[in-house]
Amino acid sequence: MTDMIRARANARLPPEVNRIIFVKNLPFKITAEEMYDIFGKYGAIRQIRMGNTPATIGKAYVIYEDIYDAKNAVDHLSGFNVCGRYIIVLYHHPERMSKKQEMKKREDQMLAMKKKYNLK
């Protein structure tokens, strides 16, 4: 057991590895208990957030207690078949989301300026 802890302490992880993983292409009828059964096999889970609107249904965020458990889950569950659907498991990148939101905001500002000055 202590050898495993030492190996984890000495391992370097890529910068994209995160304790929060993003899961998409989930079956729409999957329950939280089923999510805990699938993802709990790879380590202690702090929280699971599942989409509940038409735009977010079939997507979820799984937050692990340990970054190594999240890495293990991504490595093993990406492409896993759940109820006939192959799930996509990725690391969550909040900076990418903020960049997308910033880009949308700039596009909206540009459209407003074009409208204001009658440009095409």
XYZ file of C-alpha atoms in Angstrom:
120
model
C 0.000 0.000 0.000
C 2.768 2.459 0.869
C 4.535 1.605 -2.408
C 1.403 2.677 -4.271
C 1.268 5.979 -2.381
C 4.955 6.636 -3.128
C 4.430 5.862 -6.813
C 1.557 8.347 -6.952
C 3.604 11.018 -5.187
C 6.447 10.642 -7.694
C 4.257 10.463 -10.822
C 3.936 13.562 -12.962
C 0.585 14.133 -14.548
C -0.060 16.041 -17.766
C -1.359 19.586 -17.208
C -4.826 18.806 -18.612
C -5.531 16.229 -15.884
C -8.165 17.479 -13.458
C -10.305 16.004 -10.639
C -13.398 17.161 -12.515
C -14.382 15.131 -15.546
C -17.011 15.941 -18.161
C -19.129 13.080 -19.497
C -21.337 13.293 -22.568
C -23.463 10.975 -24.712
C -25.054 9.469 -21.606
C -28.412 7.684 -21.927
C -31.200 10.144 -21.127
C -32.778 7.767 -18.610
C -29.614 7.084 -16.552
C -30.038 7.594 -12.813
C -27.646 9.082 -10.272
C -27.285 5.673 -8.612
C -26.187 4.143 -11.921
C -23.689 6.963 -12.394
C -22.243 6.313 -8.921
C -22.033 2.582 -9.717
C -20.146 3.185 -12.980
C -17.790 5.960 -11.862
C -17.425 4.880 -8.219
C -15.394 1.846 -9.280
C -12.432 4.150 -9.939
C -12.339 6.024 -6.652
C -14.170 8.156 -4.134
C -16.584 10.597 -5.727
C -17.242 13.975 -4.178
C -20.137 14.967 -6.435
C -21.981 14.137 -9.661
C -23.920 16.836 -11.477
C -26.222 15.639 -14.230
C -27.841 17.806 -16.886
C -31.574 18.383 -16.548
C -32.439 20.848 -19.315
C -32.928 19.946 -22.987
C -29.506 21.438 -23.809
C -27.659 19.575 -21.029
C -29.480 16.248 -20.779
C -27.141 13.345 -21.462
C -24.190 15.236 -19.997
C -22.700 15.210 -16.507
C -19.785 16.382 -14.397
C -18.144 13.881 -12.052
C -15.903 15.296 -9.324
C -13.471 12.892 -7.696
C -11.748 13.315 -4.343
C -8.374 12.423 -5.868
C -6.882 13.496 -9.196
C -5.418 10.018 -9.794
C -8.879 8.461 -9.505
C -10.183 10.908 -12.110
C -7.307 10.030 -14.436
C -8.002 6.334 -13.976
C -11.714 6.860 -14.765
C -10.956 8.853 -17.932
C -8.455 6.233 -19.080
C -10.862 3.331 -18.547
C -14.326 4.769 -19.262
C -13.771 6.787 -22.422
C -15.695 4.869 -25.096
C -17.425 2.649 -22.516
C -20.814 1.299 -23.631
C -23.673 2.322 -21.329
C -27.141 1.128 -22.390
C -26.127 0.995 -26.045
C -24.403 4.391 -26.059
C -20.655 4.946 -26.067
C -19.898 7.631 -23.499
C -17.279 10.321 -24.023
C -15.234 11.127 -20.928
C -13.014 14.234 -20.897
C -11.240 16.399 -18.354
C -13.091 19.599 -17.477
C -11.322 22.785 -18.589
C -13.007 25.876 -17.110
C -10.658 28.213 -18.992
C -11.942 26.841 -22.308
C -15.523 27.514 -21.244
C -14.713 31.095 -20.281
C -12.959 31.625 -23.633
C -16.064 30.422 -25.486
C -18.273 32.732 -23.434
C -15.909 35.653 -24.061
C -15.936 34.937 -27.803
C -19.757 34.855 -27.844
C -19.855 38.162 -25.965
C -17.484 39.762 -28.488
C -19.544 38.455 -31.405
C -22.690 39.935 -29.874
C -20.917 43.273 -29.388
C -19.749 43.225 -33.010
C -23.259 42.521 -34.274
C -24.595 45.387 -32.156
C -21.966 47.749 -33.582
C -22.746 46.651 -37.152
C -26.441 47.235 -36.547
C -25.778 50.626 -34.942
C -23.688 51.844 -37.895
C -25.721 50.056 -40.600
C -22.843 47.814 -41.705
C -23.188 44.405 -43.309
